[in-house]
Coordinates of C-alpha atoms in Angstrom, one line a residue:
M42 CA -0.2 2.5 -15.8
A43 CA -3.4 3.1 -13.8
L44 CA -3.7 2.4 -10.1
H45 CA -5.5 -0.9 -9.3
V46 CA -6.3 -2.2 -5.8
E47 CA -7.9 -5.5 -4.9
L48 CA -9.0 -6.8 -1.5
L49 CA -7.5 -10.3 -1.9
Q50 CA -8.4 -11.8 1.5
Y51 CA -9.6 -10.8 4.9
T52 CA -10.6 -12.4 8.3
G53 CA -14.0 -14.0 7.9
E54 CA -16.8 -12.2 9.7
P55 CA -14.4 -9.5 10.9
E56 CA -16.9 -7.5 12.8
K57 CA -18.2 -10.5 14.6
I58 CA -14.7 -11.6 15.6
I59 CA -13.9 -8.1 17.0
S60 CA -17.2 -8.1 18.9
A61 CA -16.3 -11.5 20.4
A62 CA -13.0 -10.2 21.6
A63 CA -14.8 -7.2 23.1
K64 CA -17.4 -9.4 24.7
L65 CA -14.7 -11.5 26.4
C66 CA -13.2 -8.3 27.8
Y67 CA -16.4 -6.9 29.2
S68 CA -18.5 -9.9 30.2
S69 CA -18.2 -13.2 32.0
S70 CA -18.4 -15.2 28.8
G71 CA -15.9 -18.0 28.3
V72 CA -14.2 -18.9 25.0
K73 CA -16.8 -21.6 24.3
D74 CA -19.7 -19.3 24.3
V75 CA -18.2 -16.0 23.4
L76 CA -19.7 -16.1 19.9
D77 CA -23.2 -16.9 21.2
G78 CA -25.8 -14.2 20.8
L79 CA -23.7 -12.1 18.5
D80 CA -26.3 -11.4 15.9
K81 CA -26.3 -8.2 13.8
A82 CA -27.6 -6.1 16.7
G83 CA -25.1 -7.6 19.2
V84 CA -22.2 -6.9 16.8
Q85 CA -23.4 -3.4 16.3
R86 CA -23.6 -2.8 20.1
F87 CA -20.1 -4.1 20.9
L88 CA -18.5 -2.2 18.0
T89 CA -20.2 1.0 18.9
M90 CA -19.0 0.5 22.5
L91 CA -15.5 0.0 21.4
M92 CA -15.5 3.1 19.3
D93 CA -17.0 5.2 22.1
L94 CA -14.4 3.9 24.6
G95 CA -11.5 4.2 22.3
H96 CA -10.6 0.6 23.0
E97 CA -8.8 -0.4 19.9
S98 CA -6.8 -3.5 20.8
P99 CA -9.7 -5.9 19.9
I100 CA -9.7 -4.8 16.3
E101 CA -6.2 -6.1 15.9
H102 CA -7.7 -9.6 15.7
V103 CA -8.8 -9.1 12.1
S104 CA -6.6 -8.4 9.1
F105 CA -7.0 -7.4 5.4
T106 CA -4.7 -8.3 2.5
F107 CA -4.5 -6.1 -0.6
G108 CA -3.0 -6.6 -4.0
V109 CA -1.8 -3.3 -5.5
E110 CA -0.4 -2.4 -8.9
G111 CA 0.2 0.7 -10.9
V112 CA 1.9 2.6 -8.1
S113 CA 5.4 4.2 -8.1
R114 CA 8.5 3.4 -6.1
S115 CA 8.0 6.8 -4.6
L116 CA 4.7 5.6 -3.1
L117 CA 6.4 2.5 -1.8
A118 CA 8.9 4.6 0.2
Q119 CA 6.0 6.3 2.0
L120 CA 3.9 3.1 2.4
T121 CA 6.6 1.1 4.2
R122 CA 6.8 3.8 7.0
H123 CA 3.6 2.0 8.2
R124 CA 5.6 -0.6 10.0
I125 CA 2.9 -2.8 11.6
A126 CA 2.2 -4.5 8.3
S127 CA 3.5 -7.1 6.0
Y128 CA 4.8 -6.3 2.4
S129 CA 5.8 -8.4 -0.6
V130 CA 7.0 -6.2 -3.5
K131 CA 8.1 -6.9 -7.0
S132 CA 11.9 -7.2 -6.9
Q133 CA 14.1 -5.1 -9.1
R134 CA 17.0 -7.4 -8.2
Y135 CA 15.3 -10.5 -9.7
V136 CA 13.0 -9.0 -12.3
R137 CA 14.6 -7.2 -15.3
E138 CA 12.9 -4.0 -16.3
G139 CA 12.9 -4.7 -20.0
Q140 CA 10.6 -1.8 -20.7
F141 CA 9.6 -0.4 -17.3
E142 CA 6.1 1.0 -16.7
F143 CA 6.0 4.3 -14.9
V144 CA 3.5 6.5 -13.1
T145 CA 2.9 10.1 -14.4
P146 CA 1.8 12.8 -11.9
P147 CA -1.5 14.4 -13.0
A148 CA 0.1 17.9 -13.0
I149 CA 2.7 16.7 -15.5
A150 CA 0.2 14.8 -17.6
A151 CA -1.9 18.0 -17.9
D152 CA 1.1 20.1 -19.2
A153 CA 2.2 19.2 -22.7
K154 CA 5.7 20.7 -22.3
A155 CA 6.2 19.1 -18.9
C156 CA 5.0 15.8 -20.2
D157 CA 7.6 15.9 -23.1
I158 CA 10.4 16.6 -20.6
Y159 CA 9.1 13.8 -18.3
L160 CA 8.8 11.2 -21.1
A161 CA 12.3 12.1 -22.3
S162 CA 13.6 11.5 -18.8
M163 CA 11.9 8.1 -18.7
E164 CA 13.4 7.1 -22.1
A165 CA 16.9 8.2 -21.0
A166 CA 16.6 6.2 -17.8
Q167 CA 15.5 3.1 -19.8
K168 CA 18.4 3.5 -22.2
A169 CA 20.9 3.9 -19.4
Y170 CA 19.5 0.9 -17.6
N171 CA 19.7 -1.3 -20.7
E172 CA 23.2 -0.2 -21.5
L173 CA 24.4 -0.7 -17.9
A174 CA 22.7 -4.1 -17.7
E175 CA 24.3 -5.4 -20.9
R176 CA 27.8 -4.0 -20.1
L177 CA 27.9 -5.3 -16.6
S178 CA 26.4 -8.7 -17.6
E179 CA 29.2 -9.2 -20.1
Q180 CA 31.8 -8.4 -17.4
Y181 CA 30.3 -10.7 -14.8
L182 CA 29.8 -13.5 -17.4
A183 CA 33.5 -13.3 -18.4
G184 CA 34.5 -13.6 -14.7
Y185 CA 32.2 -16.5 -14.0
L186 CA 33.4 -18.4 -17.0
Q187 CA 36.9 -17.9 -16.0
E188 CA 36.1 -19.4 -12.6
G189 CA 34.9 -22.5 -14.5
I190 CA 31.2 -22.1 -14.0
A191 CA 29.0 -23.7 -16.6
E192 CA 27.9 -21.2 -19.3
K193 CA 24.1 -21.5 -18.7
K194 CA 24.5 -21.0 -14.9
A195 CA 27.1 -18.3 -15.5
R196 CA 24.7 -16.3 -17.7
S197 CA 22.0 -16.5 -15.2
M198 CA 24.2 -15.3 -12.4
A199 CA 25.7 -12.5 -14.5
E200 CA 22.2 -11.3 -15.5
K201 CA 21.1 -11.1 -11.9
K202 CA 24.1 -9.3 -10.6
A203 CA 24.0 -6.9 -13.6
I204 CA 20.4 -5.8 -13.0
E205 CA 21.1 -5.5 -9.3
D206 CA 23.5 -2.7 -10.1
A207 CA 21.8 -1.2 -13.2
R208 CA 18.6 -0.6 -11.2
F209 CA 20.2 2.3 -9.5
V210 CA 19.4 4.5 -12.5
L211 CA 15.7 3.7 -12.4
P212 CA 13.5 6.6 -11.4
N213 CA 11.1 6.9 -8.4
A214 CA 8.3 6.9 -11.1
C215 CA 9.0 3.3 -11.9
E216 CA 5.8 1.2 -11.5
T217 CA 5.8 -1.6 -8.9
K218 CA 3.4 -4.2 -7.7
L219 CA 2.9 -5.4 -4.1
I220 CA 0.8 -7.4 -1.7
M221 CA 0.3 -6.0 1.8
T222 CA -1.5 -7.1 4.9
M223 CA -2.6 -4.9 7.8
N224 CA -4.6 -5.6 10.9
A225 CA -7.7 -3.3 11.3
R226 CA -6.1 -1.1 13.9
S227 CA -3.1 -0.4 11.7
L228 CA -5.4 0.1 8.7
L229 CA -7.4 2.8 10.6
N230 CA -4.1 4.6 11.4
F231 CA -3.1 4.3 7.8
F232 CA -6.4 5.9 6.7
H233 CA -6.0 8.7 9.3
H234 CA -2.7 9.7 7.7
R235 CA -3.1 8.9 4.1
C236 CA -6.7 10.0 3.4
C237 CA -5.8 13.4 4.7
T238 CA -5.6 16.2 2.1
R239 CA -2.0 16.8 3.2
A240 CA -1.0 13.3 2.0
Q241 CA 0.7 13.0 -1.3
W242 CA -1.9 12.5 -4.2
E243 CA -0.8 9.0 -5.2
I244 CA -0.9 7.4 -1.8
R245 CA -4.2 9.3 -1.0
A246 CA -5.8 7.8 -4.1
M247 CA -4.7 4.3 -3.0
A248 CA -5.9 4.8 0.5
D249 CA -9.3 6.0 -0.7
E250 CA -9.7 2.9 -2.8
M251 CA -8.6 0.6 0.0
L252 CA -11.2 2.3 2.3
R253 CA -13.9 1.8 -0.3
L254 CA -13.1 -1.9 -0.4
V255 CA -13.0 -2.6 3.3
R256 CA -16.2 -0.7 3.9
E257 CA -18.0 -3.2 1.7
V258 CA -17.1 -6.1 4.1
A259 CA -16.9 -4.3 7.4
P260 CA -19.1 -1.1 7.2
T261 CA -19.5 -0.6 10.9
L262 CA -15.8 -1.0 11.7
F263 CA -14.8 1.5 9.1
A264 CA -17.8 3.9 9.5
L265 CA -15.6 6.7 10.9
A266 CA -12.5 5.8 8.9
G267 CA -10.7 8.4 6.8
P268 CA -8.6 11.4 7.8
S269 CA -8.4 12.1 11.5
C270 CA -10.8 15.1 11.2
V271 CA -13.7 12.7 10.4
A272 CA -14.1 11.5 14.0
G273 CA -12.4 14.4 15.8
P274 CA -10.5 17.6 15.5
C275 CA -7.9 18.1 12.8
P276 CA -4.5 17.3 14.3
E277 CA -2.5 19.4 11.8
G278 CA -2.6 22.6 13.8
K279 CA -1.6 25.6 11.7
M280 CA -1.0 23.2 8.7
T281 CA -4.6 22.3 8.5
C282 CA -6.4 22.5 5.1
G283 CA -9.4 24.0 6.8
R284 CA -11.7 21.6 5.1
A285 CA -12.8 19.4 8.0
A286 CA -16.5 19.8 7.4
E287 CA -16.0 18.9 3.7
M288 CA -13.9 15.9 4.6
R289 CA -16.5 14.6 7.1
K290 CA -19.2 14.8 4.5
K291 CA -17.0 13.0 1.9
Y292 CA -15.9 10.1 4.2
K293 CA -19.2 9.7 6.1
T294 CA -21.4 9.7 3.1
G295 CA -19.1 8.6 0.3
E296 CA -19.7 11.8 -1.6
D297 CA -16.9 13.4 -3.6
A298 CA -15.1 16.3 -1.9

């Protein structure tokens, strides 16, 4: 299943709101007139000042909500390390994986033999999941019926409890869907880490698409977004990819690396 990212919602006029917060910090304006005079030039001036000063707290006032599908549970484990965010994820406890979708790494897809091994592994996982779900469901159903629970309710309870245990055989490749919300400061940090060439290919592809979407609605705010080397030196030390100039060109102009 292919990666798909949508920008579902975001703070209205995000750059203006950030500029208003900055204006309140650096001028005598009150809350009643803090938005006054914030035309395009004024917004540009305050945002540029913030970036030059490294004053990032005002950008926390705006947030962006994304819908994502076609990503693996492996990506999810990496994504939730970004803790200043909100996540809602398709549950494997409540949603039965009747025929689970899965993500195939490009290197495996490009190798016929590797692809055969991979597909066989996915089929085996599906078979084991189905067999465990059925067996456990029968066991739980018998126990609930013995307790005197009505059959319809007992079947529903047994199904839920069975798939809760059967999901342990599902692979990291299993596709999932999620909605996540980040404020702009957390989002910039996310891009610093996940647009980097050292990031895993799947989450890097997702980060690049997220960055493309937010630049459409807040171009000045995210002008220097991307890996850390776009706006400064590479922080990876001896682990650097050595492609800082190439990355600056890609993320500042939108050209492919």
